[in-house]
Coordinates of N, CA and C in Angstrom, one line a residue:
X1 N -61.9 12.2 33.6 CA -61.8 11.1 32.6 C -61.6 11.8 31.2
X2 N -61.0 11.4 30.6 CA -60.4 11.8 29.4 C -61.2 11.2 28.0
X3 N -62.2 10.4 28.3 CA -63.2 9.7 27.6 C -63.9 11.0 26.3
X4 N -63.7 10.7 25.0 CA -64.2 11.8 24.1 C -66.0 11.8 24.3
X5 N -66.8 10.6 24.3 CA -67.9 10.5 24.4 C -68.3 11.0 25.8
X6 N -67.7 10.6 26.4 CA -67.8 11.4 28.2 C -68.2 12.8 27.9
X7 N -67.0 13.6 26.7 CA -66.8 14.9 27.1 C -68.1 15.7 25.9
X8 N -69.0 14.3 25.1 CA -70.2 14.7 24.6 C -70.7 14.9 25.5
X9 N -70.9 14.2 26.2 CA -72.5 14.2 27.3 C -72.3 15.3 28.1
X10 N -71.2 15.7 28.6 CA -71.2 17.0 29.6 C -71.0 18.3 28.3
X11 N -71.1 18.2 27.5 CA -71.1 19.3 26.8 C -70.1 20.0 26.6
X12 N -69.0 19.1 26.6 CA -67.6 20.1 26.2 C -67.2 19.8 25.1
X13 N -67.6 19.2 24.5 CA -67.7 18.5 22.9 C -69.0 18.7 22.2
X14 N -69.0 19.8 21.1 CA -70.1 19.6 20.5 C -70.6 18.7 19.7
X15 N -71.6 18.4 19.3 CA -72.2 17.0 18.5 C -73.4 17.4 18.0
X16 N -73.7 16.9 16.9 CA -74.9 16.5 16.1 C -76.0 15.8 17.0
X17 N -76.7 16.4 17.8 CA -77.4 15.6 18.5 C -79.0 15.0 17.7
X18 N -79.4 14.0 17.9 CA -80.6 13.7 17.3 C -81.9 13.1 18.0
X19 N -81.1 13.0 19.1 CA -82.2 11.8 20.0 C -81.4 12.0 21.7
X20 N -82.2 11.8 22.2 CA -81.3 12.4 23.9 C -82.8 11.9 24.9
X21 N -82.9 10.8 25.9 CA -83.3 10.7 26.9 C -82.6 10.7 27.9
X22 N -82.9 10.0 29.3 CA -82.8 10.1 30.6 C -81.1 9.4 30.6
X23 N -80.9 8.1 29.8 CA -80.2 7.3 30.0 C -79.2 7.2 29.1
X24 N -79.7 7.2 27.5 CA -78.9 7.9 25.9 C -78.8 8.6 25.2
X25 N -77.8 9.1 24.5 CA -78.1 10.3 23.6 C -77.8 9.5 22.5
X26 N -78.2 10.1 21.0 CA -78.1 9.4 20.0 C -77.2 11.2 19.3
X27 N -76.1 11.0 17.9 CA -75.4 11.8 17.5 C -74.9 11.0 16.5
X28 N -75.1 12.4 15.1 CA -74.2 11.7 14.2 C -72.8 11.7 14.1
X29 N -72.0 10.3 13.6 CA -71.2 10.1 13.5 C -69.9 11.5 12.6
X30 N -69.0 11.8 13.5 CA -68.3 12.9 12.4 C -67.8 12.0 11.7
X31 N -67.1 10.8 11.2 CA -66.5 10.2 10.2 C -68.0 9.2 9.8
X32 N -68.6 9.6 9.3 CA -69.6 8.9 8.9 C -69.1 8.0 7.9
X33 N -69.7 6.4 7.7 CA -69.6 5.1 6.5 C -71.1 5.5 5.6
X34 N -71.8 6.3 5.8 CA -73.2 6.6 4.8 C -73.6 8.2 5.8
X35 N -74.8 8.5 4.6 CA -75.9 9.4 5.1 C -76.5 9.3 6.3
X36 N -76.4 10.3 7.7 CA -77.0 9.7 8.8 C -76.6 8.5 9.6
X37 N -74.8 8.3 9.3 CA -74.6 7.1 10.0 C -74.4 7.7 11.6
X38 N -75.6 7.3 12.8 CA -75.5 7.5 13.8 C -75.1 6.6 14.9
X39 N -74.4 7.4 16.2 CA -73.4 6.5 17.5 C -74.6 6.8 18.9
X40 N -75.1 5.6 19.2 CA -76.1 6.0 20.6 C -75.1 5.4 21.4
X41 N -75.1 6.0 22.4 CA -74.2 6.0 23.7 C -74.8 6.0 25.2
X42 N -74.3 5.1 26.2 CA -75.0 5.6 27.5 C -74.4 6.7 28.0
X43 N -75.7 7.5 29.1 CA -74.7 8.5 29.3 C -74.0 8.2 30.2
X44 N -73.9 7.2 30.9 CA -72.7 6.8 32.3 C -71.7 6.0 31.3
X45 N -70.6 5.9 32.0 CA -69.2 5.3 30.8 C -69.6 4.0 31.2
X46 N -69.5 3.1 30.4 CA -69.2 1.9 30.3 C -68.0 1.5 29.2
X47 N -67.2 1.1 29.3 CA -66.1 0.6 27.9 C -66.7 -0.1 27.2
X48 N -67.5 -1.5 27.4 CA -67.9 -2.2 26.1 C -68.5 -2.9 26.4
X49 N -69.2 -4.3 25.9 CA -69.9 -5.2 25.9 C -69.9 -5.9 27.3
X50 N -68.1 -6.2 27.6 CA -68.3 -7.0 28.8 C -68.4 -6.0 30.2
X51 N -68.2 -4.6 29.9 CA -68.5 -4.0 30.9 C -70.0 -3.7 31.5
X52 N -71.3 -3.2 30.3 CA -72.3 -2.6 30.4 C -73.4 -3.6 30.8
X53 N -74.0 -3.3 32.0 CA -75.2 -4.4 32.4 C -76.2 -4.3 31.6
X54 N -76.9 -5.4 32.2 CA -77.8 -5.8 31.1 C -79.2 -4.8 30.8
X55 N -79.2 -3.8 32.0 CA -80.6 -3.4 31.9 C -80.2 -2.3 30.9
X56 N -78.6 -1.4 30.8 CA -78.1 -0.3 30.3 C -78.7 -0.9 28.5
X57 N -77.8 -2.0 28.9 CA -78.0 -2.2 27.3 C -79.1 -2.7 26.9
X58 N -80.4 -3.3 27.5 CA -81.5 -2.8 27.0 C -82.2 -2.0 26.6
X59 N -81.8 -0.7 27.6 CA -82.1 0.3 27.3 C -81.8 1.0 25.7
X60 N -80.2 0.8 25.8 CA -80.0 1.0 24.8 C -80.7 0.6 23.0
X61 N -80.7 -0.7 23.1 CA -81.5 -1.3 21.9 C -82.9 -0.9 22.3
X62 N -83.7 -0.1 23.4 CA -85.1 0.5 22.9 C -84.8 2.2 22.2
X63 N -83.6 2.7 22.8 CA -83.3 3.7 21.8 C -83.0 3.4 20.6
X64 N -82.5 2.4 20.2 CA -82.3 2.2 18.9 C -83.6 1.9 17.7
X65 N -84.5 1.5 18.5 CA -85.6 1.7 17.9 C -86.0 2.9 17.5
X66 N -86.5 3.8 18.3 CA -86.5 4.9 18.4 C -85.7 5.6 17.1
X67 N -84.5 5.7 17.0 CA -83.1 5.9 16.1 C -83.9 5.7 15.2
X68 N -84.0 4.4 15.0 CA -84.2 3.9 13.5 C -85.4 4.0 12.9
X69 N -86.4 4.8 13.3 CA -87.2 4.9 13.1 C -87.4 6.6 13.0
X70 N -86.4 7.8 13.0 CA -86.0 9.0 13.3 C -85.8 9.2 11.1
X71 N -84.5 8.1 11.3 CA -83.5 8.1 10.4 C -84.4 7.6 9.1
X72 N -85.4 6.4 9.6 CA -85.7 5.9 8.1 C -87.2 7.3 7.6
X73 N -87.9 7.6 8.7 CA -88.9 9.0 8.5 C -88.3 10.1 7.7
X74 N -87.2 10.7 8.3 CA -86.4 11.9 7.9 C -85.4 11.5 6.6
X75 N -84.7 10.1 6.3 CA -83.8 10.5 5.3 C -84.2 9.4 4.5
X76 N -85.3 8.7 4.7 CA -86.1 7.2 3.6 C -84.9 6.9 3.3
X77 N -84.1 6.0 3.9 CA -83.3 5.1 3.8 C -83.8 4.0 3.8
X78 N -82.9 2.9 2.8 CA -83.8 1.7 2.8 C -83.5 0.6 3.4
X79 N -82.4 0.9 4.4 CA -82.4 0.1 5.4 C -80.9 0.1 6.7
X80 N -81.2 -0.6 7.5 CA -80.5 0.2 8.5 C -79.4 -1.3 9.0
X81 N -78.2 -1.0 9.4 CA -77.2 -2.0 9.8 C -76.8 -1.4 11.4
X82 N -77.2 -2.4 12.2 CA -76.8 -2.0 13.7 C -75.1 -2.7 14.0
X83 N -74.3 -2.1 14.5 CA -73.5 -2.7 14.3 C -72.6 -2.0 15.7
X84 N -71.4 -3.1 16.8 CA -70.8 -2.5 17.5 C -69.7 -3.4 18.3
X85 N -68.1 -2.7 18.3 CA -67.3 -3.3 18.2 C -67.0 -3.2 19.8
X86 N -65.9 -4.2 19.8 CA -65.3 -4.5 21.1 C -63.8 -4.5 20.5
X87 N -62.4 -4.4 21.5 CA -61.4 -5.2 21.4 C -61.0 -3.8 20.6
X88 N -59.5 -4.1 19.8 CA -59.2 -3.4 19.2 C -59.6 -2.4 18.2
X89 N -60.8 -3.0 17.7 CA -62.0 -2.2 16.5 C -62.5 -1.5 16.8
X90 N -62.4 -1.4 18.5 CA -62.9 0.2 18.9 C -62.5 0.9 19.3
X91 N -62.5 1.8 18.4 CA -61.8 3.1 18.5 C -62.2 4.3 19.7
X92 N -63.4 4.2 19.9 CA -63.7 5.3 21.4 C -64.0 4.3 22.6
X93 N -62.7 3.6 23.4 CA -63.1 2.9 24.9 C -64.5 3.7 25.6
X94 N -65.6 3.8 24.7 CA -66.9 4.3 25.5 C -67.9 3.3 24.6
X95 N -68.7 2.3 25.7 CA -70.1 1.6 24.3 C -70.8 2.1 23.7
X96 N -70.6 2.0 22.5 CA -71.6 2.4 21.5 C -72.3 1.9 20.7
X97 N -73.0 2.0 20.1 CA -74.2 1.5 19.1 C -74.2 2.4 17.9
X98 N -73.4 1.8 16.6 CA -73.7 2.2 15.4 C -74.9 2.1 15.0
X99 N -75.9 2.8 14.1 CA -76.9 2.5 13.3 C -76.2 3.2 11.4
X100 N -76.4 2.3 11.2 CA -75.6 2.8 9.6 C -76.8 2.9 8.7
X101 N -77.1 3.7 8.1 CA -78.4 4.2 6.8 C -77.4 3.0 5.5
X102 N -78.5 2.4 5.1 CA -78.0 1.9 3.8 C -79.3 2.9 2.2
X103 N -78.9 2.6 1.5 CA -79.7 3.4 0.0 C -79.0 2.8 -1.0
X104 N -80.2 2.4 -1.4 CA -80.5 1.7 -2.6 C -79.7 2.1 -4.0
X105 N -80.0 3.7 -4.3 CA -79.7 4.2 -5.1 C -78.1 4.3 -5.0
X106 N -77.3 4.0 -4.2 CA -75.6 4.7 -3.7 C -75.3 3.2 -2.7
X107 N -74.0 3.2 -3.1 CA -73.2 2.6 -2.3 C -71.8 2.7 -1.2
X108 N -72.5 3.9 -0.4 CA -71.3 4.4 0.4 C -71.1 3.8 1.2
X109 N -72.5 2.6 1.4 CA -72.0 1.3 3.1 C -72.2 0.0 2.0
X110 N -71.2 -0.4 2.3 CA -70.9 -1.9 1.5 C -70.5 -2.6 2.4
X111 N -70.6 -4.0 2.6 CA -69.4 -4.9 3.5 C -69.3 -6.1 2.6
X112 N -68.2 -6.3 2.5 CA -67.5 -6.9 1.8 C -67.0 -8.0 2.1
X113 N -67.5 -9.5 1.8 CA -66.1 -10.7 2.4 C -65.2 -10.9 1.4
X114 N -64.4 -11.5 2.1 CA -62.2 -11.6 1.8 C -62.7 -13.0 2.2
X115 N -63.3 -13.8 1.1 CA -63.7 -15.2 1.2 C -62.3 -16.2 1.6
X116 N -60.7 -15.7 0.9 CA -60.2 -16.3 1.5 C -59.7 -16.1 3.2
X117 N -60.2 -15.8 3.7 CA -59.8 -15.7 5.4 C -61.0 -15.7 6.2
X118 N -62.1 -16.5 5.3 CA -63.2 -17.1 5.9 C -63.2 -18.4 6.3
X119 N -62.9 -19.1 7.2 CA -63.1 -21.0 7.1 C -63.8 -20.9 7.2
X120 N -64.3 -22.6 6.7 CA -66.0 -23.2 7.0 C -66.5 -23.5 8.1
X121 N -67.6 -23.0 7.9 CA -68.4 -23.0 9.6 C -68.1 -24.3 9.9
X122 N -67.8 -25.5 9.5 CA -68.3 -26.4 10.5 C -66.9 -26.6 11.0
X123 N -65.6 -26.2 10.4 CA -64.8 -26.0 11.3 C -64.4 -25.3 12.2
X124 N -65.3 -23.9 12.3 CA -65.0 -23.2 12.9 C -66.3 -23.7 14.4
X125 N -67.2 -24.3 14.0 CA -68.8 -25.0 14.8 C -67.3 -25.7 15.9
X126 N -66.2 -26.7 15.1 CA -65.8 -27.8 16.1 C -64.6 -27.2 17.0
X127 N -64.4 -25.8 16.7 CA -63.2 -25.2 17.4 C -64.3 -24.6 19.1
X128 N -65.6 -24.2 18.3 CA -66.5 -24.0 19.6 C -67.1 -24.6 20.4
X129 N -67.4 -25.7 20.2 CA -68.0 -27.0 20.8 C -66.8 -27.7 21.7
X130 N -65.5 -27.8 20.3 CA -64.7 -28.6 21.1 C -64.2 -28.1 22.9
X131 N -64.4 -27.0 23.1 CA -63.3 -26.0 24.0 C -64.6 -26.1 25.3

């Protein structure tokens, strides 16, 4: 498998490791969005959301606990954005789990809305209801 996260877990890719059980490892991000922006990953491949069962990815969110509680001890960040993409926005076909550090003092994680290419929920409520 050609998978880059794959070739974390077997150790042919080194990484920032920070957190590592039976089932996830947690590693900081090399292109980090903030201080400590970290990727928890299962260690069996799954591609994404619609792939990974439900017990993996519970698993997952109790590591992220874990994580987030690593990150806010060791770097007093003042707060944390979990965040994780599917579809074209993801860049490593392996599931992952961002935890992004936010700080008060700096603004290196910002999100931003582009209010024009927002419609209003309740149009967007009748495009989901309708279908």
């Amino acid at each position: 498998m050609d998978c880059l996260f794959c070739k974390i877990i077997n150790g042919d890719i080194p990484s920032y490791k920070i957190y590592e059980d039976d089932y996830t490892i947690a590693f900081l991000d090399i292109n980090p969005d903030s201080d400590g922006h970290t990727l928890i990953i299962p260690k069996k491949h799954f591609k994404d959301l619609d792939d990974i069962d439900i017990d993996t990815l519970n698993y997952i969110n109790l590591s992220s606990k874990k994580v987030k509680k690593i990150l806010e001890d060791k770097l007093k960040c003042d707060g944390i954005t979990l965040l994780q993409n599917n579809g074209s926005i993801q860049e490593v076909k392996h599931y992952h789990l961002h935890l992004k550090p936010f700080y008060n003092d700096r603004k290196s994680l910002e999100i931003v809305k582009h209010q024009k290419y927002i419609n209003n929920p309740s149009d967007i409520y009748k495009k989901i209801k309708d279908n």
